Amino acid sequence: GAVVSQHPSWVICKSGTSVKIECRSLDFQATTMFWYRQFPKQSLMLMATSNEGSKATYEQGVEKDKFLINHASLTLSTLTVTSAHPEDSSFYICSANGLSATGEQYFGPGTRLTVT
Amino acid sequence: DAKTTQPNSMESNEEEPVHLPCNHSTISGTDYIHWYRQLPSQGPEYVIHGLTSNVNNRMASLAIAEDRKSSTLILHRATLRDAAVYYCILRLFLYSSASKIIFGSGTRLSIRP
């Protein structure tokens, strides 16, 4: 089946710095990718929809200037957490819809961000 | 979007069948029923989906009520590796690459050795 990868798998950064997380579709092209955030013991929360060649669409309550999304190619979307703070520490997961007509979605393995 | 309701948690014994229920009383005729699961510290993975008829694959079976207002994910012989959070999700039949998934709280399944 289709594979989505993320890099890095985990990252520790200092408060006030920025961190970039990459999401790649390895064997298919994804015009749309999705970014989720997950806090411990909670469900996934959709942050934004990443659109190749155009601006991302953010969910209500998500700061677009803090979570910068770039989808420069059909296989790569990046999420940059700017001026990170400890409350941004979370598990970030990306996904993309596969080629099946019924819309199976493929998820990356996640990136654990810890802001100290 | 139509919503789903699942029990917060369930527990089962290893090598026994597990039935995970999901209620979706406001489902529309254009909604597929999808199940995903999330193992600890991993991204979710697709399990199975269906529209009206019961479905089987190598991972599980999906039983859909005749009125489609509820469904049950069946793991025929649970193993410790099946311990995960299981999400029941409705997705539009008219698939678009931009169609997004909104996750509910899911059911946390624990397996006793």
PDB file of C-alpha atoms in Angstrom:
ATOM      1  CA  GLY A   1       0.000   0.000   0.000  1.00  0.00           C
ATOM      2  CA  ALA A   2       0.884   3.656  -0.205  1.00  0.00           C
ATOM      3  CA  VAL A   3       3.417   4.987   2.272  1.00  0.00           C
ATOM      4  CA  VAL A   4       3.711   8.354   3.947  1.00  0.00           C
ATOM      5  CA  SER A   5       6.890   9.221   5.799  1.00  0.00           C
ATOM      6  CA  GLN A   6       7.751  11.962   8.244  1.00  0.00           C
ATOM      7  CA  HIS A   7      11.041  13.469   9.263  1.00  0.00           C
ATOM      8  CA  PRO A   8      12.221  13.772  11.907  1.00  0.00           C
ATOM      9  CA  SER A   9      10.520  11.136  14.037  1.00  0.00           C
ATOM     10  CA  TRP A  10      11.294  13.146  17.121  1.00  0.00           C
ATOM     11  CA  VAL A  11      12.810  16.545  17.854  1.00  0.00           C
ATOM     12  CA  ILE A  12      13.692  18.560  20.910  1.00  0.00           C
ATOM     13  CA  CYS A  13      14.044  22.302  20.569  1.00  0.00           C
ATOM     14  CA  LYS A  14      14.421  25.312  22.800  1.00  0.00           C
ATOM     15  CA  SER A  15      11.619  27.727  23.440  1.00  0.00           C
ATOM     16  CA  GLY A  16      11.564  30.534  20.881  1.00  0.00           C
ATOM     17  CA  THR A  17      13.136  28.566  18.054  1.00  0.00           C
ATOM     18  CA  SER A  18      11.435  27.211  14.940  1.00  0.00           C
ATOM     19  CA  VAL A  19      11.138  23.601  13.919  1.00  0.00           C
ATOM     20  CA  LYS A  20      10.358  22.162  10.495  1.00  0.00           C
ATOM     21  CA  ILE A  21       8.654  18.799  10.028  1.00  0.00           C
ATOM     22  CA  GLU A  22       8.579  17.097   6.622  1.00  0.00           C
ATOM     23  CA  CYS A  23       5.863  14.853   5.267  1.00  0.00           C
ATOM     24  CA  ARG A  24       6.462  12.843   2.108  1.00  0.00           C
ATOM     25  CA  SER A  25       4.303  10.556   0.035  1.00  0.00           C
ATOM     26  CA  LEU A  26       6.753   7.889  -1.067  1.00  0.00           C
ATOM     27  CA  ASP A  27       5.034   6.068  -3.895  1.00  0.00           C
ATOM     28  CA  PHE A  28       2.176   8.270  -4.949  1.00  0.00           C
ATOM     29  CA  GLN A  29       1.486  11.906  -5.642  1.00  0.00           C
ATOM     30  CA  ALA A  30      -0.585  13.836  -3.150  1.00  0.00           C
ATOM     31  CA  THR A  31      -2.102  17.129  -4.217  1.00  0.00           C
ATOM     32  CA  THR A  32      -3.565  17.404  -0.740  1.00  0.00           C
ATOM     33  CA  MET A  33      -2.043  16.493   2.596  1.00  0.00           C
ATOM     34  CA  PHE A  34      -3.365  16.975   6.110  1.00  0.00           C
ATOM     35  CA  TRP A  35      -1.656  17.917   9.339  1.00  0.00           C
ATOM     36  CA  TYR A  36      -2.887  16.750  12.731  1.00  0.00           C
ATOM     37  CA  ARG A  37      -1.771  17.365  16.284  1.00  0.00           C
ATOM     38  CA  GLN A  38      -2.298  14.936  19.130  1.00  0.00           C
ATOM     39  CA  PHE A  39      -1.796  15.538  22.827  1.00  0.00           C
ATOM     40  CA  PRO A  40      -1.291  12.611  25.218  1.00  0.00           C
ATOM     41  CA  LYS A  41      -4.385  10.465  25.752  1.00  0.00           C
ATOM     42  CA  GLN A  42      -6.372  12.602  23.312  1.00  0.00           C
ATOM     43  CA  SER A  43      -7.640  12.096  19.800  1.00  0.00           C
ATOM     44  CA  LEU A  44      -6.104  13.575  16.672  1.00  0.00           C
ATOM     45  CA  MET A  45      -7.032  17.171  15.983  1.00  0.00           C
ATOM     46  CA  LEU A  46      -6.976  18.347  12.383  1.00  0.00           C
ATOM     47  CA  MET A  47      -4.867  21.486  12.085  1.00  0.00           C
ATOM     48  CA  ALA A  48      -4.840  22.239   8.390  1.00  0.00           C
ATOM     49  CA  THR A  49      -5.194  21.011   4.850  1.00  0.00           C
ATOM     50  CA  SER A  50      -2.080  21.438   2.755  1.00  0.00           C
ATOM     51  CA  ASN A  51      -2.679  22.111  -0.935  1.00  0.00           C
ATOM     52  CA  GLU A  52       0.065  21.695  -3.533  1.00  0.00           C
ATOM     53  CA  GLY A  53       0.882  24.993  -5.161  1.00  0.00           C
ATOM     54  CA  SER A  54      -1.525  27.054  -3.088  1.00  0.00           C
ATOM     55  CA  LYS A  55      -2.175  28.247   0.425  1.00  0.00           C
ATOM     56  CA  ALA A  56      -3.075  25.869   3.178  1.00  0.00           C
ATOM     57  CA  THR A  57      -6.525  25.864   4.702  1.00  0.00           C
ATOM     58  CA  TYR A  58      -6.449  26.087   8.474  1.00  0.00           C
ATOM     59  CA  GLU A  59      -9.048  24.767  10.881  1.00  0.00           C
ATOM     60  CA  GLN A  60     -10.738  27.176  13.224  1.00  0.00           C
ATOM     61  CA  GLY A  61      -8.540  28.186  16.118  1.00  0.00           C
ATOM     62  CA  VAL A  62      -5.236  27.204  14.497  1.00  0.00           C
ATOM     63  CA  GLU A  63      -2.817  30.113  14.095  1.00  0.00           C
ATOM     64  CA  LYS A  64      -1.622  30.175  10.507  1.00  0.00           C
ATOM     65  CA  ASP A  65       1.298  32.470  11.315  1.00  0.00           C
ATOM     66  CA  LYS A  66       2.534  30.086  13.955  1.00  0.00           C
ATOM     67  CA  PHE A  67       2.102  26.868  11.992  1.00  0.00           C
ATOM     68  CA  LEU A  68       3.485  27.554   8.536  1.00  0.00           C
ATOM     69  CA  ILE A  69       2.639  24.998   5.891  1.00  0.00           C
ATOM     70  CA  ASN A  70       4.341  24.684   2.530  1.00  0.00           C
ATOM     71  CA  HIS A  71       3.351  22.153  -0.111  1.00  0.00           C
ATOM     72  CA  ALA A  72       5.855  22.839  -2.840  1.00  0.00           C
ATOM     73  CA  SER A  73       5.666  19.542  -4.681  1.00  0.00           C
ATOM     74  CA  LEU A  74       3.271  16.651  -5.193  1.00  0.00           C
ATOM     75  CA  THR A  75       5.190  14.520  -2.714  1.00  0.00           C
ATOM     76  CA  LEU A  76       6.292  16.923   0.003  1.00  0.00           C
ATOM     77  CA  SER A  77       4.531  19.075   2.564  1.00  0.00           C
ATOM     78  CA  THR A  78       6.291  20.814   5.436  1.00  0.00           C
ATOM     79  CA  LEU A  79       4.987  22.129   8.733  1.00  0.00           C
ATOM     80  CA  THR A  80       7.080  24.757  10.497  1.00  0.00           C
ATOM     81  CA  VAL A  81       6.288  25.519  14.104  1.00  0.00           C
ATOM     82  CA  THR A  82       7.536  29.054  14.575  1.00  0.00           C
ATOM     83  CA  SER A  83       8.642  30.522  17.889  1.00  0.00           C
ATOM     84  CA  ALA A  84       7.875  27.263  19.609  1.00  0.00           C
ATOM     85  CA  HIS A  85       6.753  27.197  23.228  1.00  0.00           C
ATOM     86  CA  PRO A  86       6.402  24.302  25.657  1.00  0.00           C
ATOM     87  CA  GLU A  87       2.648  24.172  25.006  1.00  0.00           C
ATOM     88  CA  ASP A  88       3.446  23.315  21.359  1.00  0.00           C
ATOM     89  CA  SER A  89       4.969  20.054  22.535  1.00  0.00           C
ATOM     90  CA  SER A  90       2.849  17.401  20.899  1.00  0.00           C
ATOM     91  CA  PHE A  91       2.699  14.530  18.428  1.00  0.00           C
ATOM     92  CA  TYR A  92       2.323  15.867  14.886  1.00  0.00           C
ATOM     93  CA  ILE A  93       0.962  13.545  12.216  1.00  0.00           C
ATOM     94  CA  CYS A  94       0.483  14.093   8.501  1.00  0.00           C
ATOM     95  CA  SER A  95      -1.657  12.168   6.066  1.00  0.00           C
ATOM     96  CA  ALA A  96      -2.731  11.993   2.449  1.00  0.00           C
ATOM     97  CA  ASN A  97      -5.616  10.414   0.621  1.00  0.00           C
ATOM     98  CA  GLY A  98      -4.689   7.438  -1.489  1.00  0.00           C
ATOM     99  CA  LEU A  99      -5.692   6.687  -5.025  1.00  0.00           C
ATOM    100  CA  SER A 100      -8.587   4.414  -4.106  1.00  0.00           C
ATOM    101  CA  ALA A 101     -11.979   5.745  -5.102  1.00  0.00           C
ATOM    102  CA  THR A 102     -13.248   5.150  -1.590  1.00  0.00           C
ATOM    103  CA  GLY A 103     -10.709   7.459  -0.031  1.00  0.00           C
ATOM    104  CA  GLU A 104      -8.473   5.362   2.177  1.00  0.00           C
ATOM    105  CA  GLN A 105      -6.191   7.821   3.894  1.00  0.00           C
ATOM    106  CA  TYR A 106      -2.555   7.065   4.633  1.00  0.00           C
ATOM    107  CA  PHE A 107      -0.913   8.425   7.729  1.00  0.00           C
ATOM    108  CA  GLY A 108       2.681   9.150   8.524  1.00  0.00           C
ATOM    109  CA  PRO A 109       4.327   7.658  11.603  1.00  0.00           C
ATOM    110  CA  GLY A 110       4.216  10.973  13.438  1.00  0.00           C
ATOM    111  CA  THR A 111       6.783  13.413  14.813  1.00  0.00           C
ATOM    112  CA  ARG A 112       7.143  13.907  18.537  1.00  0.00           C
ATOM    113  CA  LEU A 113       8.038  17.539  19.289  1.00  0.00           C
ATOM    114  CA  THR A 114       9.307  18.525  22.710  1.00  0.00           C
ATOM    115  CA  VAL A 115       9.919  22.204  23.414  1.00  0.00           C
ATOM    116  CA  THR A 116      12.074  22.911  26.446  1.00  0.00           C
TER     117      THR A 116
ATOM    118  CA  ASP B   1     -20.709  16.000   9.154  1.00  0.00           C
ATOM    119  CA  ALA B   2     -22.545  13.031  10.593  1.00  0.00           C
ATOM    120  CA  LYS B   3     -21.071  11.956  13.917  1.00  0.00           C
ATOM    121  CA  THR B   4     -20.227   8.602  15.411  1.00  0.00           C
ATOM    122  CA  THR B   5     -20.471   7.379  18.990  1.00  0.00           C
ATOM    123  CA  GLN B   6     -18.147   4.734  20.425  1.00  0.00           C
ATOM    124  CA  PRO B   7     -17.478   3.421  23.924  1.00  0.00           C
ATOM    125  CA  ASN B   8     -14.433   5.040  25.487  1.00  0.00           C
ATOM    126  CA  SER B   9     -12.739   1.777  26.290  1.00  0.00           C
ATOM    127  CA  MET B  10     -13.074  -1.972  26.023  1.00  0.00           C
ATOM    128  CA  GLU B  11     -11.107  -4.891  27.293  1.00  0.00           C
ATOM    129  CA  SER B  12     -10.778  -8.377  25.885  1.00  0.00           C
ATOM    130  CA  ASN B  13      -8.759 -11.521  26.344  1.00  0.00           C
ATOM    131  CA  GLU B  14      -6.064 -12.626  23.987  1.00  0.00           C
ATOM    132  CA  GLU B  15      -7.149 -15.086  21.303  1.00  0.00           C
ATOM    133  CA  GLU B  16     -10.824 -14.264  21.800  1.00  0.00           C
ATOM    134  CA  PRO B  17     -13.053 -12.342  19.380  1.00  0.00           C
ATOM    135  CA  VAL B  18     -13.633  -8.648  19.963  1.00  0.00           C
ATOM    136  CA  HIS B  19     -16.695  -6.716  18.862  1.00  0.00           C
ATOM    137  CA  LEU B  20     -16.248  -2.950  18.747  1.00  0.00           C
ATOM    138  CA  PRO B  21     -19.547  -1.080  18.329  1.00  0.00           C
ATOM    139  CA  CYS B  22     -20.182   2.243  16.649  1.00  0.00           C
ATOM    140  CA  ASN B  23     -23.395   4.229  16.439  1.00  0.00           C
ATOM    141  CA  HIS B  24     -23.985   6.611  13.554  1.00  0.00           C
ATOM    142  CA  SER B  25     -27.687   7.341  13.660  1.00  0.00           C
ATOM    143  CA  THR B  26     -27.425  10.423  11.411  1.00  0.00           C
ATOM    144  CA  ILE B  27     -25.531   8.678   8.625  1.00  0.00           C
ATOM    145  CA  SER B  28     -26.511   9.736   5.133  1.00  0.00           C
ATOM    146  CA  GLY B  29     -26.851   7.590   2.063  1.00  0.00           C
ATOM    147  CA  THR B  30     -23.588   8.960   0.680  1.00  0.00           C
ATOM    148  CA  ASP B  31     -21.446   8.047   3.699  1.00  0.00           C
ATOM    149  CA  TYR B  32     -19.023   5.162   3.796  1.00  0.00           C
ATOM    150  CA  ILE B  33     -18.211   3.684   7.217  1.00  0.00           C
ATOM    151  CA  HIS B  34     -14.461   3.567   7.779  1.00  0.00           C
ATOM    152  CA  TRP B  35     -12.448   2.141  10.648  1.00  0.00           C
ATOM    153  CA  TYR B  36      -8.928   3.173  11.510  1.00  0.00           C
ATOM    154  CA  ARG B  37      -6.775   2.204  14.436  1.00  0.00           C
ATOM    155  CA  GLN B  38      -3.844   3.856  16.129  1.00  0.00           C
ATOM    156  CA  LEU B  39      -1.214   1.787  17.863  1.00  0.00           C
ATOM    157  CA  PRO B  40       0.738   3.500  20.665  1.00  0.00           C
ATOM    158  CA  SER B  41       3.082   6.242  19.412  1.00  0.00           C
ATOM    159  CA  GLN B  42       2.189   5.630  15.767  1.00  0.00           C
ATOM    160  CA  GLY B  43       0.057   7.252  13.120  1.00  0.00           C
ATOM    161  CA  PRO B  44      -3.389   5.777  12.458  1.00  0.00           C
ATOM    162  CA  GLU B  45      -3.757   2.947   9.996  1.00  0.00           C
ATOM    163  CA  TYR B  46      -6.686   1.932   7.856  1.00  0.00           C
ATOM    164  CA  VAL B  47      -8.535  -1.182   8.971  1.00  0.00           C
ATOM    165  CA  ILE B  48     -11.633  -1.622   6.854  1.00  0.00           C
ATOM    166  CA  HIS B  49     -14.558   0.192   5.280  1.00  0.00           C
ATOM    167  CA  GLY B  50     -18.027  -0.563   3.976  1.00  0.00           C
ATOM    168  CA  LEU B  51     -21.196   0.975   2.640  1.00  0.00           C
ATOM    169  CA  THR B  52     -24.104  -1.419   3.152  1.00  0.00           C
ATOM    170  CA  SER B  53     -22.922  -5.002   3.037  1.00  0.00           C
ATOM    171  CA  ASN B  54     -20.741  -6.756   5.572  1.00  0.00           C
ATOM    172  CA  VAL B  55     -17.072  -6.755   4.650  1.00  0.00           C
ATOM    173  CA  ASN B  56     -14.127  -8.987   5.443  1.00  0.00           C
ATOM    174  CA  ASN B  57     -10.414  -8.484   5.002  1.00  0.00           C
ATOM    175  CA  ARG B  58      -7.251  -9.930   6.483  1.00  0.00           C
ATOM    176  CA  MET B  59      -7.406  -7.618   9.484  1.00  0.00           C
ATOM    177  CA  ALA B  60     -11.041  -7.643  10.497  1.00  0.00           C
ATOM    178  CA  SER B  61     -14.697  -7.908   9.571  1.00  0.00           C
ATOM    179  CA  LEU B  62     -17.218  -5.111   9.447  1.00  0.00           C
ATOM    180  CA  ALA B  63     -20.849  -5.824  10.205  1.00  0.00           C
ATOM    181  CA  ILE B  64     -23.255  -3.079   9.167  1.00  0.00           C
ATOM    182  CA  ALA B  65     -26.802  -2.892  10.478  1.00  0.00           C
ATOM    183  CA  GLU B  66     -29.563  -3.049   7.919  1.00  0.00           C
ATOM    184  CA  ASP B  67     -30.606   0.546   8.622  1.00  0.00           C
ATOM    185  CA  ARG B  68     -26.908   1.581   8.596  1.00  0.00           C
ATOM    186  CA  LYS B  69     -27.312   3.428  11.885  1.00  0.00           C
ATOM    187  CA  SER B  70     -24.740   1.264  13.576  1.00  0.00           C
ATOM    188  CA  SER B  71     -21.824  -0.977  12.745  1.00  0.00           C
ATOM    189  CA  THR B  72     -19.488  -3.374  14.510  1.00  0.00           C
ATOM    190  CA  LEU B  73     -15.832  -3.986  13.884  1.00  0.00           C
ATOM    191  CA  ILE B  74     -14.951  -7.593  14.586  1.00  0.00           C
ATOM    192  CA  LEU B  75     -11.482  -8.814  15.379  1.00  0.00           C
ATOM    193  CA  HIS B  76     -11.830 -12.563  15.145  1.00  0.00           C
ATOM    194  CA  ARG B  77      -8.930 -13.541  17.357  1.00  0.00           C
ATOM    195  CA  ALA B  78      -7.380 -10.681  19.275  1.00  0.00           C
ATOM    196  CA  THR B  79      -3.653 -10.582  19.868  1.00  0.00           C
ATOM    197  CA  LEU B  80      -1.650  -8.278  22.112  1.00  0.00           C
ATOM    198  CA  ARG B  81      -0.680  -6.334  19.003  1.00  0.00           C
ATOM    199  CA  ASP B  82      -4.313  -5.368  18.502  1.00  0.00           C
ATOM    200  CA  ALA B  83      -4.215  -3.152  21.582  1.00  0.00           C
ATOM    201  CA  ALA B  84      -4.908   0.274  20.095  1.00  0.00           C
ATOM    202  CA  VAL B  85      -7.426   3.074  19.801  1.00  0.00           C
ATOM    203  CA  TYR B  86     -10.044   2.238  17.181  1.00  0.00           C
ATOM    204  CA  TYR B  87     -11.802   5.031  15.347  1.00  0.00           C
ATOM    205  CA  CYS B  88     -15.108   4.717  13.496  1.00  0.00           C
ATOM    206  CA  ILE B  89     -15.392   7.433  10.851  1.00  0.00           C
ATOM    207  CA  LEU B  90     -17.903   8.383   8.189  1.00  0.00           C
ATOM    208  CA  ARG B  91     -16.574   9.490   4.828  1.00  0.00           C
ATOM    209  CA  LEU B  92     -18.411  10.778   1.814  1.00  0.00           C
ATOM    210  CA  PHE B  93     -19.051   8.314  -0.995  1.00  0.00           C
ATOM    211  CA  LEU B  94     -18.083  10.929  -3.538  1.00  0.00           C
ATOM    212  CA  TYR B  95     -14.387  10.753  -2.866  1.00  0.00           C
ATOM    213  CA  SER B  96     -12.201  13.763  -3.336  1.00  0.00           C
ATOM    214  CA  SER B  97      -8.468  13.938  -2.734  1.00  0.00           C
ATOM    215  CA  ALA B  98      -9.249  16.895  -0.506  1.00  0.00           C
ATOM    216  CA  SER B  99     -11.756  15.130   1.688  1.00  0.00           C
ATOM    217  CA  LYS B 100     -10.568  15.297   5.267  1.00  0.00           C
ATOM    218  CA  ILE B 101     -11.061  13.021   8.252  1.00  0.00           C
ATOM    219  CA  ILE B 102     -12.292  14.393  11.544  1.00  0.00           C
ATOM    220  CA  PHE B 103     -11.525  11.995  14.365  1.00  0.00           C
ATOM    221  CA  GLY B 104     -13.818  11.340  17.282  1.00  0.00           C
ATOM    222  CA  SER B 105     -12.577  10.042  20.590  1.00  0.00           C
ATOM    223  CA  GLY B 106     -12.458   6.384  19.516  1.00  0.00           C
ATOM    224  CA  THR B 107     -12.413   3.216  21.626  1.00  0.00           C
ATOM    225  CA  ARG B 108      -9.278   2.284  23.514  1.00  0.00           C
ATOM    226  CA  LEU B 109      -8.980  -1.495  23.291  1.00  0.00           C
ATOM    227  CA  SER B 110      -6.908  -3.333  25.861  1.00  0.00           C
ATOM    228  CA  ILE B 111      -6.007  -7.000  25.477  1.00  0.00           C
ATOM    229  CA  ARG B 112      -5.388  -9.205  28.487  1.00  0.00           C
ATOM    230  CA  PRO B 113      -2.756 -11.912  27.992  1.00  0.00           C
TER     231      PRO B 113
END
